[in-house]
Amino acid sequence: MPVLPIPLFGSLVLGFLFLKLVVDGRGRSFIAALLFLSALQSLIISLAQHYGIGWAFALQPITAAAIPPLSWIAFQTSAVRQFNARLDLPHVLVPVFIAFCVAFVREPLDFLIPLVFLSYGIAILVVSLRGSDALPITRLSAGNVPGLIWRVIGVSLIVSAFGDALIVVAQIADRGAWQPWIVALSSTGMLLLLGALSLSNSLWKQSDEGPTEPALKTPSDPEEDAKVMSRLEALMAQQRLYLDPDLTLTQMARRLVLPIKAVSGAINRTTGENVSRYVNAWRVDVACEALQNGESVTSAMFTAGFNTKSNFNREFLRIKGVPPRDWLAQSVDTS
């Protein structure tokens, strides 16, 4: 009876998810490239561990070592900044060096592969833990979701590093028969998680963000903060940027012709809130007006610029102290 290996099943699932991104018009991105590489890696694992194909054994550590740096580039270019060849291309040297080790000196691979996964996993985790203001090109309407997803991805890379370490322990303990199972379960689980998370709309930035940060001095004193906030309040009131569900911190800074840190810093110091919460306060006011005008909760949510019900309900409750329907009932009673 034919049996489908776990990694091969994972490769088929990941390949299907990649095709979905292509059909949706999102195939040309580093997130899509990460998904494609994950599908390829699952296929290579299956060919090497379950079918014993020699060239797949040689290729497996090279493609594995490419996943963490590509995850980092996908993270940076979808959440932090635009693609920068000077900053991003040097990461290609990681799989190149692993390929050199495969060809000439294989002994360090048992140490290097887990180190690569651990290092990039920690780096993604550290940056994503800084909060939504550290992810200026993510949609503000997504709230903390992009940061949460990238934290999960960072942790999955770290867990995968321990899976690689477990393989070494199995070899030392003369339990080589365990290796295919460890690889299949740990690596395939991590790759499927990457694939599933990559489909979240919260990770995708707008295609045209323009320059990320003008070369201006970042203000830090109260007077400069007040000037920035005055300009920002006027911009929000006149152009109602907050109604755009795809609004990002980068767009706000570009409209003000100010550095990103100047805008986020002024908001943080003046209001005590992050940028996402500041924008959501404007949106909640619009939602309240829409509810009073007879719109349904769902309609008011979209009218105000929110695109997820969970974020809308959470922010409404935080600002008004009650859910939207309860607020509307209280408003009617008061009237």
PDB file of C-alpha atoms in Angstrom, residues 29-333:
ATOM      1  CA  SER A  29       7.413  39.136  -2.809  1.00  0.00           C
ATOM      2  CA  PHE A  30       9.898  37.801  -0.294  1.00  0.00           C
ATOM      3  CA  ILE A  31       7.067  36.257   1.719  1.00  0.00           C
ATOM      4  CA  ALA A  32       6.009  34.287  -1.361  1.00  0.00           C
ATOM      5  CA  ALA A  33       9.662  33.357  -1.986  1.00  0.00           C
ATOM      6  CA  LEU A  34       9.854  32.079   1.599  1.00  0.00           C
ATOM      7  CA  LEU A  35       6.767  29.968   1.025  1.00  0.00           C
ATOM      8  CA  PHE A  36       8.211  28.537  -2.207  1.00  0.00           C
ATOM      9  CA  LEU A  37      11.518  27.734  -0.488  1.00  0.00           C
ATOM     10  CA  SER A  38       9.616  26.026   2.339  1.00  0.00           C
ATOM     11  CA  ALA A  39       7.780  23.836  -0.181  1.00  0.00           C
ATOM     12  CA  LEU A  40      11.065  23.011  -1.907  1.00  0.00           C
ATOM     13  CA  GLN A  41      12.748  22.169   1.400  1.00  0.00           C
ATOM     14  CA  SER A  42       9.942  19.795   2.378  1.00  0.00           C
ATOM     15  CA  LEU A  43      10.305  18.045  -0.980  1.00  0.00           C
ATOM     16  CA  ILE A  44      14.087  17.741  -0.561  1.00  0.00           C
ATOM     17  CA  ILE A  45      13.674  16.354   2.976  1.00  0.00           C
ATOM     18  CA  SER A  46      11.285  13.741   1.637  1.00  0.00           C
ATOM     19  CA  LEU A  47      13.624  12.733  -1.180  1.00  0.00           C
ATOM     20  CA  ALA A  48      16.618  12.529   1.164  1.00  0.00           C
ATOM     21  CA  GLN A  49      15.197  11.008   4.337  1.00  0.00           C
ATOM     22  CA  HIS A  50      12.548   8.690   2.901  1.00  0.00           C
ATOM     23  CA  TYR A  51      13.791   7.818  -0.581  1.00  0.00           C
ATOM     24  CA  GLY A  52      17.558   7.986   0.040  1.00  0.00           C
ATOM     25  CA  ILE A  53      18.400  10.112  -3.000  1.00  0.00           C
ATOM     26  CA  GLY A  54      22.037  11.171  -2.748  1.00  0.00           C
ATOM     27  CA  TRP A  55      21.904  14.643  -4.276  1.00  0.00           C
ATOM     28  CA  ALA A  56      18.993  15.527  -1.974  1.00  0.00           C
ATOM     29  CA  PHE A  57      21.179  14.712   1.054  1.00  0.00           C
ATOM     30  CA  ALA A  58      23.800  17.162  -0.219  1.00  0.00           C
ATOM     31  CA  LEU A  59      21.256  19.874  -1.020  1.00  0.00           C
ATOM     32  CA  GLN A  60      19.214  19.605   2.194  1.00  0.00           C
ATOM     33  CA  PRO A  61      21.524  21.632   4.512  1.00  0.00           C
ATOM     34  CA  ILE A  62      22.018  24.344   1.872  1.00  0.00           C
ATOM     35  CA  THR A  63      18.315  24.982   1.301  1.00  0.00           C
ATOM     36  CA  ALA A  64      17.684  24.685   5.048  1.00  0.00           C
ATOM     37  CA  ALA A  65      20.294  27.385   5.734  1.00  0.00           C
ATOM     38  CA  ALA A  66      18.578  29.684   3.217  1.00  0.00           C
ATOM     39  CA  ILE A  67      15.260  29.698   5.122  1.00  0.00           C
ATOM     40  CA  PRO A  68      16.284  31.802   8.188  1.00  0.00           C
ATOM     41  CA  PRO A  69      17.983  34.633   6.222  1.00  0.00           C
ATOM     42  CA  LEU A  70      15.081  34.705   3.756  1.00  0.00           C
ATOM     43  CA  SER A  71      12.696  34.874   6.738  1.00  0.00           C
ATOM     44  CA  TRP A  72      14.658  37.868   8.024  1.00  0.00           C
ATOM     45  CA  ILE A  73      14.553  39.637   4.643  1.00  0.00           C
ATOM     46  CA  ALA A  74      10.815  38.925   4.329  1.00  0.00           C
ATOM     47  CA  PHE A  75      10.298  40.311   7.834  1.00  0.00           C
ATOM     48  CA  GLN A  76      12.292  43.465   7.176  1.00  0.00           C
ATOM     49  CA  THR A  77      10.773  44.231   3.770  1.00  0.00           C
ATOM     50  CA  SER A  78       7.180  43.568   4.836  1.00  0.00           C
ATOM     51  CA  ALA A  79       7.228  45.222   8.258  1.00  0.00           C
ATOM     52  CA  VAL A  80      10.228  47.493   8.802  1.00  0.00           C
ATOM     53  CA  ARG A  81      11.568  49.047   5.584  1.00  0.00           C
ATOM     54  CA  GLN A  82      11.844  48.797   1.818  1.00  0.00           C
ATOM     55  CA  PHE A  83      14.243  46.320   0.225  1.00  0.00           C
ATOM     56  CA  ASN A  84      17.822  47.560   0.511  1.00  0.00           C
ATOM     57  CA  ALA A  85      20.403  45.621  -1.513  1.00  0.00           C
ATOM     58  CA  ARG A  86      23.257  46.807   0.710  1.00  0.00           C
ATOM     59  CA  LEU A  87      21.536  45.503   3.835  1.00  0.00           C
ATOM     60  CA  ASP A  88      19.748  42.443   2.447  1.00  0.00           C
ATOM     61  CA  LEU A  89      21.988  40.844  -0.162  1.00  0.00           C
ATOM     62  CA  PRO A  90      24.832  39.994   2.288  1.00  0.00           C
ATOM     63  CA  HIS A  91      22.476  37.451   3.887  1.00  0.00           C
ATOM     64  CA  VAL A  92      22.857  35.350   0.719  1.00  0.00           C
ATOM     65  CA  LEU A  93      26.356  34.535   1.986  1.00  0.00           C
ATOM     66  CA  VAL A  94      24.872  32.284   4.682  1.00  0.00           C
ATOM     67  CA  PRO A  95      23.678  29.471   2.359  1.00  0.00           C
ATOM     68  CA  VAL A  96      26.735  30.065   0.153  1.00  0.00           C
ATOM     69  CA  PHE A  97      29.020  29.381   3.116  1.00  0.00           C
ATOM     70  CA  ILE A  98      26.988  26.298   4.056  1.00  0.00           C
ATOM     71  CA  ALA A  99      27.377  25.062   0.447  1.00  0.00           C
ATOM     72  CA  PHE A 100      31.146  25.514   0.826  1.00  0.00           C
ATOM     73  CA  CYS A 101      31.055  23.426   4.011  1.00  0.00           C
ATOM     74  CA  VAL A 102      28.990  20.710   2.292  1.00  0.00           C
ATOM     75  CA  ALA A 103      31.587  20.509  -0.481  1.00  0.00           C
ATOM     76  CA  PHE A 104      34.790  20.716   1.527  1.00  0.00           C
ATOM     77  CA  VAL A 105      34.335  20.397   5.302  1.00  0.00           C
ATOM     78  CA  ARG A 106      31.094  18.856   6.587  1.00  0.00           C
ATOM     79  CA  GLU A 107      32.066  18.574  10.256  1.00  0.00           C
ATOM     80  CA  PRO A 108      30.892  22.082  11.315  1.00  0.00           C
ATOM     81  CA  LEU A 109      27.433  21.647   9.746  1.00  0.00           C
ATOM     82  CA  ASP A 110      25.936  20.015  12.847  1.00  0.00           C
ATOM     83  CA  PHE A 111      26.807  23.186  14.737  1.00  0.00           C
ATOM     84  CA  LEU A 112      26.323  25.812  12.013  1.00  0.00           C
ATOM     85  CA  ILE A 113      22.793  24.908  10.861  1.00  0.00           C
ATOM     86  CA  PRO A 114      21.219  25.177  14.354  1.00  0.00           C
ATOM     87  CA  LEU A 115      23.216  28.370  14.941  1.00  0.00           C
ATOM     88  CA  VAL A 116      21.780  29.961  11.780  1.00  0.00           C
ATOM     89  CA  PHE A 117      18.196  29.119  12.792  1.00  0.00           C
ATOM     90  CA  LEU A 118      18.770  30.248  16.375  1.00  0.00           C
ATOM     91  CA  SER A 119      20.433  33.563  15.413  1.00  0.00           C
ATOM     92  CA  TYR A 120      17.813  34.672  12.910  1.00  0.00           C
ATOM     93  CA  GLY A 121      14.967  33.451  15.119  1.00  0.00           C
ATOM     94  CA  ILE A 122      16.241  35.543  18.022  1.00  0.00           C
ATOM     95  CA  ALA A 123      16.775  38.576  15.748  1.00  0.00           C
ATOM     96  CA  ILE A 124      13.191  38.441  14.436  1.00  0.00           C
ATOM     97  CA  LEU A 125      11.850  37.909  17.934  1.00  0.00           C
ATOM     98  CA  VAL A 126      13.779  40.852  19.407  1.00  0.00           C
ATOM     99  CA  VAL A 127      12.684  43.363  16.729  1.00  0.00           C
ATOM    100  CA  SER A 128       9.043  42.212  16.687  1.00  0.00           C
ATOM    101  CA  LEU A 129       8.842  42.492  20.485  1.00  0.00           C
ATOM    102  CA  ARG A 130       9.522  46.238  20.283  1.00  0.00           C
ATOM    103  CA  GLY A 131       5.892  46.860  19.384  1.00  0.00           C
ATOM    104  CA  SER A 132       3.925  48.069  16.381  1.00  0.00           C
ATOM    105  CA  ASP A 133       5.875  51.340  16.156  1.00  0.00           C
ATOM    106  CA  ALA A 134       8.962  49.295  15.269  1.00  0.00           C
ATOM    107  CA  LEU A 135       7.057  47.903  12.252  1.00  0.00           C
ATOM    108  CA  PRO A 136       6.274  51.145  10.389  1.00  0.00           C
ATOM    109  CA  ILE A 137       5.164  49.696   7.038  1.00  0.00           C
ATOM    110  CA  THR A 138       2.552  47.313   8.436  1.00  0.00           C
ATOM    111  CA  ARG A 139      -1.097  48.322   8.305  1.00  0.00           C
ATOM    112  CA  LEU A 140      -2.081  50.195  11.454  1.00  0.00           C
ATOM    113  CA  SER A 141      -5.540  48.651  11.219  1.00  0.00           C
ATOM    114  CA  ALA A 142      -3.953  45.236  11.806  1.00  0.00           C
ATOM    115  CA  GLY A 143      -3.018  46.292  15.339  1.00  0.00           C
ATOM    116  CA  ASN A 144      -0.558  43.937  17.032  1.00  0.00           C
ATOM    117  CA  VAL A 145      -1.285  41.021  14.682  1.00  0.00           C
ATOM    118  CA  PRO A 146       1.781  41.454  12.387  1.00  0.00           C
ATOM    119  CA  GLY A 147       4.111  41.627  15.383  1.00  0.00           C
ATOM    120  CA  LEU A 148       2.470  38.562  16.908  1.00  0.00           C
ATOM    121  CA  ILE A 149       2.801  36.572  13.676  1.00  0.00           C
ATOM    122  CA  TRP A 150       6.465  37.459  13.292  1.00  0.00           C
ATOM    123  CA  ARG A 151       7.098  36.553  16.927  1.00  0.00           C
ATOM    124  CA  VAL A 152       5.605  33.123  16.258  1.00  0.00           C
ATOM    125  CA  ILE A 153       7.816  32.769  13.183  1.00  0.00           C
ATOM    126  CA  GLY A 154      10.868  33.759  15.221  1.00  0.00           C
ATOM    127  CA  VAL A 155      10.011  31.205  17.898  1.00  0.00           C
ATOM    128  CA  SER A 156       9.447  28.515  15.243  1.00  0.00           C
ATOM    129  CA  LEU A 157      12.950  29.115  13.889  1.00  0.00           C
ATOM    130  CA  ILE A 158      14.364  28.823  17.401  1.00  0.00           C
ATOM    131  CA  VAL A 159      12.438  25.596  18.023  1.00  0.00           C
ATOM    132  CA  SER A 160      13.723  24.235  14.723  1.00  0.00           C
ATOM    133  CA  ALA A 161      17.270  24.934  15.910  1.00  0.00           C
ATOM    134  CA  PHE A 162      16.644  22.721  18.931  1.00  0.00           C
ATOM    135  CA  GLY A 163      15.250  20.063  16.579  1.00  0.00           C
ATOM    136  CA  ASP A 164      18.543  20.087  14.682  1.00  0.00           C
ATOM    137  CA  ALA A 165      20.387  19.829  17.979  1.00  0.00           C
ATOM    138  CA  LEU A 166      18.228  16.830  18.897  1.00  0.00           C
ATOM    139  CA  ILE A 167      19.394  15.094  15.714  1.00  0.00           C
ATOM    140  CA  VAL A 168      23.007  15.478  16.863  1.00  0.00           C
ATOM    141  CA  VAL A 169      22.097  14.040  20.269  1.00  0.00           C
ATOM    142  CA  ALA A 170      20.401  11.065  18.558  1.00  0.00           C
ATOM    143  CA  GLN A 171      23.526  10.438  16.520  1.00  0.00           C
ATOM    144  CA  ILE A 172      25.753  10.583  19.602  1.00  0.00           C
ATOM    145  CA  ALA A 173      23.408   8.178  21.395  1.00  0.00           C
ATOM    146  CA  ASP A 174      23.619   5.797  18.428  1.00  0.00           C
ATOM    147  CA  ARG A 175      19.951   6.356  17.608  1.00  0.00           C
ATOM    148  CA  GLY A 176      20.412   7.204  13.957  1.00  0.00           C
ATOM    149  CA  ALA A 177      17.089   5.573  13.085  1.00  0.00           C
ATOM    150  CA  TRP A 178      15.369   8.448  14.875  1.00  0.00           C
ATOM    151  CA  GLN A 179      16.809  11.067  12.521  1.00  0.00           C
ATOM    152  CA  PRO A 180      14.212  10.781   9.723  1.00  0.00           C
ATOM    153  CA  TRP A 181      11.381  11.108  12.228  1.00  0.00           C
ATOM    154  CA  ILE A 182      12.954  14.078  13.997  1.00  0.00           C
ATOM    155  CA  VAL A 183      13.581  15.832  10.680  1.00  0.00           C
ATOM    156  CA  ALA A 184      10.114  15.010   9.379  1.00  0.00           C
ATOM    157  CA  LEU A 185       8.245  16.205  12.444  1.00  0.00           C
ATOM    158  CA  SER A 186      10.302  19.246  13.484  1.00  0.00           C
ATOM    159  CA  SER A 187      11.179  20.617  10.053  1.00  0.00           C
ATOM    160  CA  THR A 188       7.854  19.886   8.386  1.00  0.00           C
ATOM    161  CA  GLY A 189       5.958  21.343  11.334  1.00  0.00           C
ATOM    162  CA  MET A 190       8.032  24.528  11.192  1.00  0.00           C
ATOM    163  CA  LEU A 191       7.649  24.825   7.405  1.00  0.00           C
ATOM    164  CA  LEU A 192       3.886  24.297   7.500  1.00  0.00           C
ATOM    165  CA  LEU A 193       3.627  26.955  10.206  1.00  0.00           C
ATOM    166  CA  LEU A 194       5.589  29.405   8.035  1.00  0.00           C
ATOM    167  CA  GLY A 195       3.293  28.640   5.127  1.00  0.00           C
ATOM    168  CA  ALA A 196       0.077  29.113   7.077  1.00  0.00           C
ATOM    169  CA  LEU A 197       1.199  32.362   8.683  1.00  0.00           C
ATOM    170  CA  SER A 198       2.433  33.797   5.379  1.00  0.00           C
ATOM    171  CA  LEU A 199      -1.145  33.878   4.080  1.00  0.00           C
ATOM    172  CA  SER A 200      -2.287  36.370   6.717  1.00  0.00           C
ATOM    173  CA  ASN A 201      -3.285  39.691   5.162  1.00  0.00           C
ATOM    174  CA  SER A 202      -1.828  41.410   8.220  1.00  0.00           C
ATOM    175  CA  LEU A 203       1.702  40.712   6.953  1.00  0.00           C
ATOM    176  CA  TRP A 204       1.228  42.406   3.613  1.00  0.00           C
ATOM    177  CA  LYS A 205       2.130  46.046   3.183  1.00  0.00           C
ATOM    178  CA  GLN A 206       0.950  48.286   0.401  1.00  0.00           C
ATOM    179  CA  SER A 207       2.916  47.947  -2.811  1.00  0.00           C
ATOM    180  CA  ASP A 208       3.814  51.626  -3.091  1.00  0.00           C
ATOM    181  CA  GLU A 209       5.112  53.107   0.119  1.00  0.00           C
ATOM    182  CA  GLY A 210       7.612  55.529  -1.400  1.00  0.00           C
ATOM    183  CA  PRO A 211      10.684  56.690   0.526  1.00  0.00           C
ATOM    184  CA  THR A 212      10.625  55.361   4.060  1.00  0.00           C
ATOM    185  CA  GLU A 213      12.212  58.247   5.887  1.00  0.00           C
ATOM    186  CA  PRO A 214      13.368  61.721   4.833  1.00  0.00           C
ATOM    187  CA  ALA A 215      16.785  62.719   6.103  1.00  0.00           C
ATOM    188  CA  LEU A 216      15.600  65.213   8.720  1.00  0.00           C
ATOM    189  CA  LYS A 217      16.509  65.636  12.353  1.00  0.00           C
ATOM    190  CA  THR A 218      14.215  63.806  14.767  1.00  0.00           C
ATOM    191  CA  PRO A 219      12.678  66.204  17.318  1.00  0.00           C
ATOM    192  CA  SER A 220      12.759  65.196  20.954  1.00  0.00           C
ATOM    193  CA  ASP A 221      11.858  68.276  23.009  1.00  0.00           C
ATOM    194  CA  PRO A 222       8.280  69.162  24.054  1.00  0.00           C
ATOM    195  CA  GLU A 223       8.020  72.202  21.771  1.00  0.00           C
ATOM    196  CA  GLU A 224       8.988  70.193  18.698  1.00  0.00           C
ATOM    197  CA  ASP A 225       6.626  67.405  19.743  1.00  0.00           C
ATOM    198  CA  ALA A 226       3.810  69.938  20.034  1.00  0.00           C
ATOM    199  CA  LYS A 227       4.540  71.253  16.523  1.00  0.00           C
ATOM    200  CA  VAL A 228       4.530  67.744  15.091  1.00  0.00           C
ATOM    201  CA  MET A 229       1.262  66.898  16.846  1.00  0.00           C
ATOM    202  CA  SER A 230      -0.351  70.138  15.685  1.00  0.00           C
ATOM    203  CA  ARG A 231       0.536  69.352  12.076  1.00  0.00           C
ATOM    204  CA  LEU A 232      -0.575  65.751  12.493  1.00  0.00           C
ATOM    205  CA  GLU A 233      -3.919  66.687  14.068  1.00  0.00           C
ATOM    206  CA  ALA A 234      -4.591  69.118  11.216  1.00  0.00           C
ATOM    207  CA  LEU A 235      -3.656  66.495   8.635  1.00  0.00           C
ATOM    208  CA  MET A 236      -5.889  63.869  10.223  1.00  0.00           C
ATOM    209  CA  ALA A 237      -8.818  66.273  10.537  1.00  0.00           C
ATOM    210  CA  GLN A 238      -8.554  67.645   6.997  1.00  0.00           C
ATOM    211  CA  GLN A 239      -7.595  64.570   4.981  1.00  0.00           C
ATOM    212  CA  ARG A 240      -9.062  61.893   7.299  1.00  0.00           C
ATOM    213  CA  LEU A 241      -6.191  59.502   6.682  1.00  0.00           C
ATOM    214  CA  TYR A 242      -7.458  57.200   9.410  1.00  0.00           C
ATOM    215  CA  LEU A 243     -10.334  56.078   7.159  1.00  0.00           C
ATOM    216  CA  ASP A 244      -7.835  54.219   4.976  1.00  0.00           C
ATOM    217  CA  PRO A 245      -7.640  50.634   6.363  1.00  0.00           C
ATOM    218  CA  ASP A 246      -4.200  50.264   4.729  1.00  0.00           C
ATOM    219  CA  LEU A 247      -2.738  53.333   6.453  1.00  0.00           C
ATOM    220  CA  THR A 248       0.818  52.881   7.734  1.00  0.00           C
ATOM    221  CA  LEU A 249       3.138  54.934   9.897  1.00  0.00           C
ATOM    222  CA  THR A 250       5.370  55.396   6.860  1.00  0.00           C
ATOM    223  CA  GLN A 251       2.541  57.042   4.922  1.00  0.00           C
ATOM    224  CA  MET A 252       1.764  59.396   7.787  1.00  0.00           C
ATOM    225  CA  ALA A 253       5.405  60.447   8.063  1.00  0.00           C
ATOM    226  CA  ARG A 254       5.652  60.924   4.307  1.00  0.00           C
ATOM    227  CA  ARG A 255       2.583  63.195   4.278  1.00  0.00           C
ATOM    228  CA  LEU A 256       4.154  65.312   7.026  1.00  0.00           C
ATOM    229  CA  VAL A 257       7.603  65.216   5.356  1.00  0.00           C
ATOM    230  CA  LEU A 258       9.084  64.092   8.661  1.00  0.00           C
ATOM    231  CA  PRO A 259      11.155  61.106   9.784  1.00  0.00           C
ATOM    232  CA  ILE A 260       9.187  58.098  10.983  1.00  0.00           C
ATOM    233  CA  LYS A 261      10.766  58.331  14.440  1.00  0.00           C
ATOM    234  CA  ALA A 262       9.755  61.985  14.729  1.00  0.00           C
ATOM    235  CA  VAL A 263       6.089  61.131  14.204  1.00  0.00           C
ATOM    236  CA  SER A 264       5.980  58.003  16.354  1.00  0.00           C
ATOM    237  CA  GLY A 265       8.060  59.643  19.088  1.00  0.00           C
ATOM    238  CA  ALA A 266       5.813  62.714  19.253  1.00  0.00           C
ATOM    239  CA  ILE A 267       2.711  60.523  19.491  1.00  0.00           C
ATOM    240  CA  ASN A 268       4.271  58.313  22.176  1.00  0.00           C
ATOM    241  CA  ARG A 269       5.452  61.195  24.329  1.00  0.00           C
ATOM    242  CA  THR A 270       2.375  63.389  23.891  1.00  0.00           C
ATOM    243  CA  THR A 271      -0.443  60.863  24.166  1.00  0.00           C
ATOM    244  CA  GLY A 272       1.251  57.997  25.978  1.00  0.00           C
ATOM    245  CA  GLU A 273      -0.038  55.653  23.259  1.00  0.00           C
ATOM    246  CA  ASN A 274       1.526  53.989  20.243  1.00  0.00           C
ATOM    247  CA  VAL A 275       0.690  55.070  16.696  1.00  0.00           C
ATOM    248  CA  SER A 276      -1.862  52.316  16.131  1.00  0.00           C
ATOM    249  CA  ARG A 277      -3.867  53.264  19.219  1.00  0.00           C
ATOM    250  CA  TYR A 278      -3.688  56.951  18.315  1.00  0.00           C
ATOM    251  CA  VAL A 279      -5.138  56.313  14.857  1.00  0.00           C
ATOM    252  CA  ASN A 280      -7.740  53.916  16.238  1.00  0.00           C
ATOM    253  CA  ALA A 281      -9.034  56.635  18.578  1.00  0.00           C
ATOM    254  CA  TRP A 282      -9.956  58.693  15.499  1.00  0.00           C
ATOM    255  CA  ARG A 283     -11.559  55.637  13.924  1.00  0.00           C
ATOM    256  CA  VAL A 284     -13.649  54.844  16.991  1.00  0.00           C
ATOM    257  CA  ASP A 285     -15.077  58.391  16.949  1.00  0.00           C
ATOM    258  CA  VAL A 286     -16.131  57.872  13.330  1.00  0.00           C
ATOM    259  CA  ALA A 287     -17.633  54.493  14.227  1.00  0.00           C
ATOM    260  CA  CYS A 288     -19.670  56.081  17.012  1.00  0.00           C
ATOM    261  CA  GLU A 289     -21.041  58.669  14.597  1.00  0.00           C
ATOM    262  CA  ALA A 290     -21.901  55.926  12.104  1.00  0.00           C
ATOM    263  CA  LEU A 291     -23.712  53.903  14.779  1.00  0.00           C
ATOM    264  CA  GLN A 292     -25.741  56.932  15.799  1.00  0.00           C
ATOM    265  CA  ASN A 293     -26.685  57.427  12.141  1.00  0.00           C
ATOM    266  CA  GLY A 294     -28.237  53.969  12.050  1.00  0.00           C
ATOM    267  CA  GLU A 295     -25.434  51.889  10.564  1.00  0.00           C
ATOM    268  CA  SER A 296     -24.917  48.332  11.778  1.00  0.00           C
ATOM    269  CA  VAL A 297     -21.866  47.464  13.862  1.00  0.00           C
ATOM    270  CA  THR A 298     -20.211  45.758  10.903  1.00  0.00           C
ATOM    271  CA  SER A 299     -20.953  48.653   8.568  1.00  0.00           C
ATOM    272  CA  ALA A 300     -19.665  51.170  11.125  1.00  0.00           C
ATOM    273  CA  MET A 301     -16.485  49.135  11.484  1.00  0.00           C
ATOM    274  CA  PHE A 302     -15.701  49.385   7.770  1.00  0.00           C
ATOM    275  CA  THR A 303     -16.815  53.007   7.577  1.00  0.00           C
ATOM    276  CA  ALA A 304     -14.311  53.900  10.297  1.00  0.00           C
ATOM    277  CA  GLY A 305     -11.369  52.203   8.570  1.00  0.00           C
ATOM    278  CA  PHE A 306     -11.133  48.982  10.580  1.00  0.00           C
ATOM    279  CA  ASN A 307     -10.814  45.750   8.605  1.00  0.00           C
ATOM    280  CA  THR A 308     -11.030  43.109  11.332  1.00  0.00           C
ATOM    281  CA  LYS A 309     -13.872  42.722  13.804  1.00  0.00           C
ATOM    282  CA  SER A 310     -11.602  41.565  16.613  1.00  0.00           C
ATOM    283  CA  ASN A 311      -9.432  44.679  16.400  1.00  0.00           C
ATOM    284  CA  PHE A 312     -12.497  46.928  16.137  1.00  0.00           C
ATOM    285  CA  ASN A 313     -14.198  45.415  19.190  1.00  0.00           C
ATOM    286  CA  ARG A 314     -10.992  45.439  21.222  1.00  0.00           C
ATOM    287  CA  GLU A 315     -10.190  49.078  20.453  1.00  0.00           C
ATOM    288  CA  PHE A 316     -13.804  50.216  20.918  1.00  0.00           C
ATOM    289  CA  LEU A 317     -13.912  48.548  24.324  1.00  0.00           C
ATOM    290  CA  ARG A 318     -10.548  50.058  25.290  1.00  0.00           C
ATOM    291  CA  ILE A 319     -11.558  53.602  24.342  1.00  0.00           C
ATOM    292  CA  LYS A 320     -15.255  53.665  25.255  1.00  0.00           C
ATOM    293  CA  GLY A 321     -15.230  51.098  28.054  1.00  0.00           C
ATOM    294  CA  VAL A 322     -18.139  49.108  26.588  1.00  0.00           C
ATOM    295  CA  PRO A 323     -18.762  47.091  23.379  1.00  0.00           C
ATOM    296  CA  PRO A 324     -20.270  48.939  20.363  1.00  0.00           C
ATOM    297  CA  ARG A 325     -23.852  47.666  20.872  1.00  0.00           C
ATOM    298  CA  ASP A 326     -23.827  48.538  24.578  1.00  0.00           C
ATOM    299  CA  TRP A 327     -22.427  51.990  23.793  1.00  0.00           C
ATOM    300  CA  LEU A 328     -25.189  52.573  21.250  1.00  0.00           C
ATOM    301  CA  ALA A 329     -27.855  51.468  23.741  1.00  0.00           C
ATOM    302  CA  GLN A 330     -26.442  53.837  26.370  1.00  0.00           C
ATOM    303  CA  SER A 331     -26.303  56.632  23.819  1.00  0.00           C
ATOM    304  CA  VAL A 332     -29.965  56.118  22.895  1.00  0.00           C
ATOM    305  CA  ASP A 333     -30.975  56.028  26.579  1.00  0.00           C
TER     306      ASP A 333
END
